[in-house]
């Protein structure tokens, strides 16, 4: 089994196979295709530290060493 990975455009509902891979695929009886759609907008959660930097938490005073080690 030969594994080939490439990015392709979808044109009129058809996946266009790049020319350099057509020769390997054209003689096959069946092929297995896995499609991973690349999203154009960010769907993952923002990084916690990035959000904290944008919206810092305001406190009255810093914790003392004892307060920070209190459980």
XYZ file of C-alpha atoms in Angstrom:
71
model
C 0.000 0.000 0.000
C 1.272 3.447 -0.920
C 0.418 6.404 1.277
C 0.263 9.821 -0.331
C -0.651 13.068 1.392
C -1.391 16.283 -0.443
C -3.504 19.403 -0.240
C -6.069 19.880 -2.974
C -8.756 22.288 -4.031
C -12.398 21.311 -4.316
C -13.838 22.470 -7.633
C -17.536 21.958 -8.352
C -17.714 19.296 -5.645
C -14.722 17.331 -7.000
C -11.317 16.944 -5.397
C -8.623 17.813 -7.909
C -5.689 15.377 -7.653
C -2.328 17.059 -8.305
C -0.630 15.874 -11.501
C 2.364 14.384 -9.664
C 0.060 11.861 -7.890
C -2.317 10.975 -10.727
C -0.026 8.256 -12.164
C 0.065 6.379 -8.844
C -3.704 6.577 -8.399
C -4.953 6.005 -11.954
C -4.093 2.270 -11.989
C -5.651 1.442 -8.624
C -8.931 -0.469 -8.359
C -9.890 1.246 -5.122
C -8.411 3.998 -3.010
C -8.999 5.097 0.567
C -9.491 8.829 0.976
C -9.464 10.708 4.274
C -10.656 14.306 4.087
C -9.609 16.885 6.669
C -11.340 20.195 6.093
C -9.230 23.188 7.001
C -11.264 25.829 8.759
C -10.795 29.456 7.815
C -11.741 30.767 11.244
C -10.246 29.891 14.597
C -12.424 27.410 16.491
C -10.090 26.489 19.329
C -10.255 28.122 22.715
C -7.939 31.070 23.243
C -4.851 30.479 25.322
C -5.446 31.221 29.023
C -2.282 33.300 29.361
C -3.159 35.370 26.261
C -6.601 36.096 27.692
C -5.118 36.998 31.069
C -2.657 39.381 29.403
C -5.522 41.076 27.541
C -7.751 41.216 30.643
C -5.549 41.363 33.751
C -7.070 40.614 37.135
C -6.884 43.668 39.375
C -6.026 43.046 43.031
C -5.760 45.427 45.986
C -2.300 44.242 47.042
C 0.207 41.483 46.432
C 0.087 38.329 48.538
C 2.688 37.907 51.226
C 4.942 34.874 51.109
C 2.955 33.233 53.930
C -0.363 33.924 52.199
C 0.854 32.447 48.930
C 1.964 29.233 50.682
C -1.197 28.914 52.800
C -3.394 25.973 51.932
